[in-house]
Amino acid sequence: MLTCDHCGVEFLDGVQCPLCQNHLDFACAGITEVGWRRQGAKQSSWKCPKCKSGSPRPPNTPTNTGLEDIFAELKRLTTQTGVIPDLMNMMVNVQAELAEIKSLKEELVTVKSSVEFTHQSIENIETKVSSLSKDVESLKKTRAEVTSLREQLDKLDLLHRDNEQRLRKTNIEIKGVPTSDSENLFTIMAKLGDIIKIPIQKDQINYIVRVPMRSDPRKKNIICSIHNLYLKENFIAAAKKHTIKSSDLGLQEDSRVFVNDHLTIENKILLNKTKLIAKQRGFAFVWVKNCKILIRRNPTSPALTIKSEKDLQKLVPETHQS
């Protein structure tokens, strides 16, 4: 691609002046492409319009410089007007790009608003999370306080139950003795003492009464409170070695008579649960001594004291033992 030294327009094919060495397109050179080809060997002596105008001319030789200038100007104008469609297309493209930029700007404004809204939402969430965290910490503290209070209540309840049971520590509970209108409870206690060879004198008894059973109020057990704890323990231990019936006491019925520690209602319920758990978890022995519930897995294993249901929850099934 060459540039015309006269009009400045680029061209692919043209001429070069042998004198000034300028490159010219055919229009600025004042010659057609066909005419240039016809020059043949004369091309080496051809001169551009500028060199021709500078060289002496023979007299009365007409010049065509004005015509050549006209052709060159027409060529320049034609070249310039040919650029207008391209410029128009460029303007259309620029307008389209400007419209796209405007659309992008509007989208950016929308995105900015969305980001600001999201940021505000995140701040609100962070505020709520912070508030919830404080609530959770407060709940944890409250839960710890409740747990502490529950433990204290459990201790107080256990202490109360121990105190209630301690009031009965010298009591003997006799179950299975039928009632009669003319019965004498002191006489019944004396006969029981004779049977088991542990006599109890009347002056050794603090009080003796009948108490309705919780499961059946029509039946009443005998509660005998004596002054001596060791006598009470020996009496119960000896009675458990005998199979005593009401007929042995001179009564007409032949029901079985049981002699036990006088447990509180809570401890009686706990004793029944202990017997059930012992059967389920492979414990062979459950008994009461000195108003305490004891459990043992086998004859050689240590005895465990059961004071509450928490103690029952600690018992491990036999299959889990190593």
Coordinates of C-alpha atoms in Angstrom, one line a residue, residues 47-320:
K47 CA 7.4 13.3 -15.6
C48 CA 4.8 14.1 -13.0
P49 CA 2.8 17.3 -13.5
K50 CA 4.9 19.1 -10.9
C51 CA 8.2 18.3 -12.7
K52 CA 6.6 19.1 -16.0
S53 CA 5.6 22.5 -14.8
G54 CA 9.2 23.2 -13.6
S55 CA 10.9 22.2 -16.9
P56 CA 11.1 24.7 -19.8
R57 CA 8.5 24.2 -22.5
P58 CA 8.7 24.9 -26.1
P59 CA 6.9 28.0 -27.2
N60 CA 3.3 27.8 -28.1
T61 CA 3.0 24.4 -26.4
P62 CA -0.4 24.2 -24.6
T63 CA -0.3 23.1 -21.0
N64 CA -2.9 20.9 -19.3
T65 CA -1.8 21.7 -15.7
G66 CA -5.2 23.3 -14.9
L67 CA -7.0 20.2 -16.1
E68 CA -4.8 18.0 -14.0
D69 CA -5.4 20.1 -10.9
I70 CA -9.2 19.8 -11.5
F71 CA -8.9 16.0 -11.8
A72 CA -6.8 15.9 -8.6
E73 CA -9.3 17.9 -6.6
L74 CA -12.2 15.8 -7.9
K75 CA -10.2 12.7 -6.9
R76 CA -9.6 14.1 -3.4
L77 CA -13.3 15.1 -3.0
T78 CA -14.4 11.7 -4.2
T79 CA -12.1 10.0 -1.7
Q80 CA -13.3 12.2 1.1
T81 CA -17.0 11.7 0.3
G82 CA -16.4 7.9 0.2
V83 CA -15.5 8.0 3.8
I84 CA -18.9 9.5 4.8
P85 CA -20.8 6.2 4.8
D86 CA -18.1 4.7 7.0
L87 CA -18.4 7.7 9.3
M88 CA -22.2 7.2 9.4
N89 CA -21.8 3.6 10.3
M90 CA -19.3 4.5 13.0
M91 CA -21.8 7.0 14.4
V92 CA -24.5 4.4 14.4
N93 CA -22.2 2.0 16.2
V94 CA -21.2 4.6 18.7
Q95 CA -24.8 5.5 19.4
A96 CA -25.5 1.8 19.9
E97 CA -22.6 1.5 22.3
L98 CA -23.7 4.6 24.1
A99 CA -27.2 3.1 24.5
E100 CA -25.6 -0.1 25.8
I101 CA -23.4 1.8 28.2
K102 CA -26.5 3.7 29.4
S103 CA -28.3 0.3 30.0
L104 CA -25.2 -1.0 31.8
K105 CA -25.2 2.1 33.9
E106 CA -28.9 1.6 34.8
E107 CA -28.1 -2.0 35.7
L108 CA -25.2 -0.9 37.8
V109 CA -27.5 1.5 39.7
T110 CA -29.9 -1.4 40.2
V111 CA -27.1 -3.7 41.4
K112 CA -25.8 -1.0 43.7
S113 CA -29.3 -0.6 45.2
S114 CA -29.5 -4.4 45.6
V115 CA -26.1 -4.5 47.2
E116 CA -27.0 -1.7 49.6
F117 CA -30.2 -3.5 50.5
T118 CA -28.4 -6.8 50.9
H119 CA -25.8 -5.1 53.1
Q120 CA -28.6 -3.6 55.2
S121 CA -30.2 -7.0 55.4
I122 CA -26.9 -8.5 56.5
E123 CA -26.5 -5.9 59.2
N124 CA -30.1 -6.6 60.4
I125 CA -29.3 -10.3 60.5
E126 CA -26.1 -9.7 62.3
T127 CA -28.0 -7.6 64.9
K128 CA -30.6 -10.4 65.3
V129 CA -27.9 -13.1 65.5
S130 CA -26.1 -11.0 68.2
S131 CA -29.4 -10.6 70.1
L132 CA -30.1 -14.4 69.7
S133 CA -26.6 -15.1 70.9
K134 CA -27.2 -13.1 74.0
D135 CA -30.5 -14.9 74.5
V136 CA -28.8 -18.2 74.1
E137 CA -26.2 -17.3 76.7
S138 CA -28.9 -16.1 79.0
L139 CA -30.8 -19.4 78.5
K140 CA -27.6 -21.4 79.1
K141 CA -27.1 -19.4 82.4
T142 CA -30.8 -20.0 83.3
R143 CA -30.5 -23.7 82.4
A144 CA -27.4 -24.0 84.6
E145 CA -29.2 -22.2 87.4
V146 CA -32.3 -24.5 86.9
T147 CA -30.0 -27.6 86.9
S148 CA -28.3 -26.3 90.1
L149 CA -31.7 -25.7 91.7
R150 CA -32.9 -29.2 90.6
E151 CA -29.9 -30.7 92.2
Q152 CA -30.5 -28.8 95.4
L153 CA -34.1 -29.8 95.4
D154 CA -33.1 -33.5 94.8
K155 CA -30.8 -33.2 97.8
L156 CA -33.5 -31.6 99.9
D157 CA -36.0 -34.3 98.8
L158 CA -33.5 -37.0 99.6
L159 CA -32.8 -35.4 102.9
H160 CA -36.5 -35.2 103.7
R161 CA -37.1 -38.8 102.7
D162 CA -34.1 -39.8 104.9
N163 CA -35.6 -37.9 107.8
E164 CA -39.0 -39.5 107.2
Q165 CA -37.5 -42.9 107.1
R166 CA -35.4 -42.2 110.2
L167 CA -38.6 -41.5 112.1
R168 CA -39.5 -45.1 111.3
K169 CA -36.1 -46.7 112.0
T170 CA -37.4 -48.5 115.1
N171 CA -40.7 -49.5 113.6
I172 CA -41.7 -53.0 112.6
E173 CA -44.4 -53.5 110.0
I174 CA -46.5 -56.7 110.2
K175 CA -48.5 -57.6 107.1
G176 CA -51.1 -60.4 106.7
V177 CA -52.6 -60.5 110.2
P178 CA -56.5 -60.5 109.8
T179 CA -58.4 -58.0 111.9
S180 CA -60.8 -59.0 114.7
D181 CA -63.0 -57.0 117.0
S182 CA -61.5 -58.5 120.1
E183 CA -57.9 -58.4 119.0
N184 CA -55.1 -57.3 121.3
L185 CA -52.1 -56.1 119.3
F186 CA -49.7 -56.5 122.3
T187 CA -50.7 -60.1 122.6
I188 CA -50.1 -60.6 118.8
M189 CA -46.6 -59.2 119.2
A190 CA -45.9 -61.4 122.2
K191 CA -47.0 -64.5 120.2
L192 CA -44.8 -63.5 117.3
G193 CA -41.9 -63.1 119.6
D194 CA -42.5 -66.6 121.0
I195 CA -42.6 -68.1 117.5
I196 CA -39.3 -66.6 116.4
K197 CA -37.7 -66.8 119.8
I198 CA -37.2 -63.0 120.1
P199 CA -39.6 -62.0 122.9
I200 CA -40.7 -58.4 123.1
Q201 CA -42.1 -57.2 126.4
K202 CA -44.9 -54.7 126.6
D203 CA -42.7 -52.1 128.3
Q204 CA -40.3 -52.3 125.3
I205 CA -43.0 -51.1 122.9
N206 CA -43.4 -47.4 122.3
Y207 CA -46.7 -47.8 120.5
I208 CA -48.5 -50.3 118.3
V209 CA -51.4 -49.5 115.9
R210 CA -53.1 -50.7 112.8
V211 CA -52.6 -48.5 109.6
P212 CA -54.7 -48.9 106.4
M213 CA -52.8 -50.2 103.4
R214 CA -52.4 -47.7 100.6
S215 CA -53.4 -50.3 98.0
D216 CA -56.4 -51.6 99.9
P217 CA -57.7 -49.4 102.8
R218 CA -59.9 -52.2 104.0
K219 CA -56.8 -54.1 105.0
K220 CA -54.7 -52.8 107.8
N221 CA -51.1 -53.6 108.7
I222 CA -49.7 -53.6 112.2
I223 CA -47.1 -50.9 113.0
C224 CA -45.1 -51.6 116.2
S225 CA -42.6 -49.0 117.4
I226 CA -40.1 -50.3 120.0
H227 CA -37.5 -48.5 122.0
N228 CA -34.4 -50.6 121.1
L229 CA -33.1 -50.5 117.5
Y230 CA -31.0 -53.6 117.9
L231 CA -34.0 -55.5 119.3
K232 CA -36.0 -54.4 116.3
E233 CA -33.3 -55.5 113.8
N234 CA -33.0 -58.9 115.5
F235 CA -36.8 -59.4 115.6
I236 CA -37.1 -58.7 111.8
A237 CA -34.1 -60.9 110.9
A238 CA -35.4 -63.8 113.0
A239 CA -38.9 -63.5 111.6
K240 CA -37.6 -63.7 108.0
K241 CA -36.2 -67.1 108.8
H242 CA -39.6 -68.4 109.6
T243 CA -42.7 -69.1 107.6
I244 CA -45.4 -67.6 109.8
K245 CA -49.1 -68.0 109.2
S246 CA -52.0 -66.2 110.9
S247 CA -53.2 -69.6 112.3
D248 CA -49.9 -69.7 114.3
L249 CA -51.2 -66.6 116.1
G250 CA -54.4 -68.4 117.1
L251 CA -56.5 -66.9 114.3
Q252 CA -58.9 -68.8 112.2
E253 CA -57.5 -67.7 108.8
D254 CA -54.4 -69.3 107.4
S255 CA -52.9 -66.3 105.5
R256 CA -49.1 -65.7 105.3
V257 CA -47.7 -63.2 107.8
F258 CA -44.7 -61.0 106.8
V259 CA -42.5 -59.0 109.1
N260 CA -40.5 -56.1 107.6
D261 CA -39.0 -52.7 108.2
H262 CA -41.5 -49.9 108.2
L263 CA -40.7 -48.1 104.9
T264 CA -42.1 -44.8 103.8
I265 CA -44.5 -44.8 100.8
E266 CA -41.7 -43.4 98.6
N267 CA -39.3 -46.2 99.6
K268 CA -41.9 -48.9 99.2
I269 CA -42.4 -47.7 95.6
L270 CA -38.6 -47.5 95.1
L271 CA -38.2 -51.1 96.5
N272 CA -40.7 -52.4 94.0
K273 CA -38.9 -50.6 91.1
T274 CA -35.6 -52.0 92.4
K275 CA -36.9 -55.6 92.3
L276 CA -38.1 -55.1 88.7
I277 CA -34.8 -53.5 87.5
A278 CA -32.9 -56.2 89.3
K279 CA -34.7 -58.9 87.4
Q280 CA -34.2 -57.1 84.1
R281 CA -30.5 -56.5 84.6
G282 CA -29.4 -59.7 86.2
F283 CA -29.1 -58.9 89.9
A284 CA -29.8 -61.9 92.1
F285 CA -30.5 -60.3 95.5
V286 CA -32.7 -57.4 96.7
W287 CA -33.4 -56.9 100.4
V288 CA -34.0 -54.3 103.1
K289 CA -31.8 -53.9 106.2
N290 CA -32.1 -51.1 108.7
C291 CA -34.6 -49.4 106.4
K292 CA -32.1 -49.3 103.6
I293 CA -32.7 -50.9 100.2
L294 CA -29.7 -53.1 99.1
I295 CA -29.0 -54.9 95.9
R296 CA -26.3 -57.5 94.9
R297 CA -25.6 -59.1 91.6
N298 CA -24.3 -62.4 93.0
P299 CA -23.2 -63.8 96.4
T300 CA -19.6 -62.6 95.9
S301 CA -20.3 -59.1 94.5
P302 CA -20.5 -56.0 96.7
A303 CA -23.9 -54.8 97.9
L304 CA -25.1 -51.5 96.5
T305 CA -27.4 -49.1 98.4
I306 CA -30.4 -47.7 96.4
K307 CA -31.5 -44.3 97.7
S308 CA -33.2 -43.0 94.6
E309 CA -34.1 -43.7 91.0
K310 CA -30.9 -42.2 89.9
D311 CA -29.1 -45.0 91.7
L312 CA -31.2 -47.4 89.6
Q313 CA -30.2 -45.7 86.4
K314 CA -26.6 -46.4 87.2
L315 CA -27.1 -50.2 87.3
V316 CA -25.5 -51.9 84.3
P317 CA -27.1 -55.0 82.7
E318 CA -25.3 -58.3 83.3
T319 CA -24.6 -58.7 79.6
H320 CA -22.6 -55.5 79.7

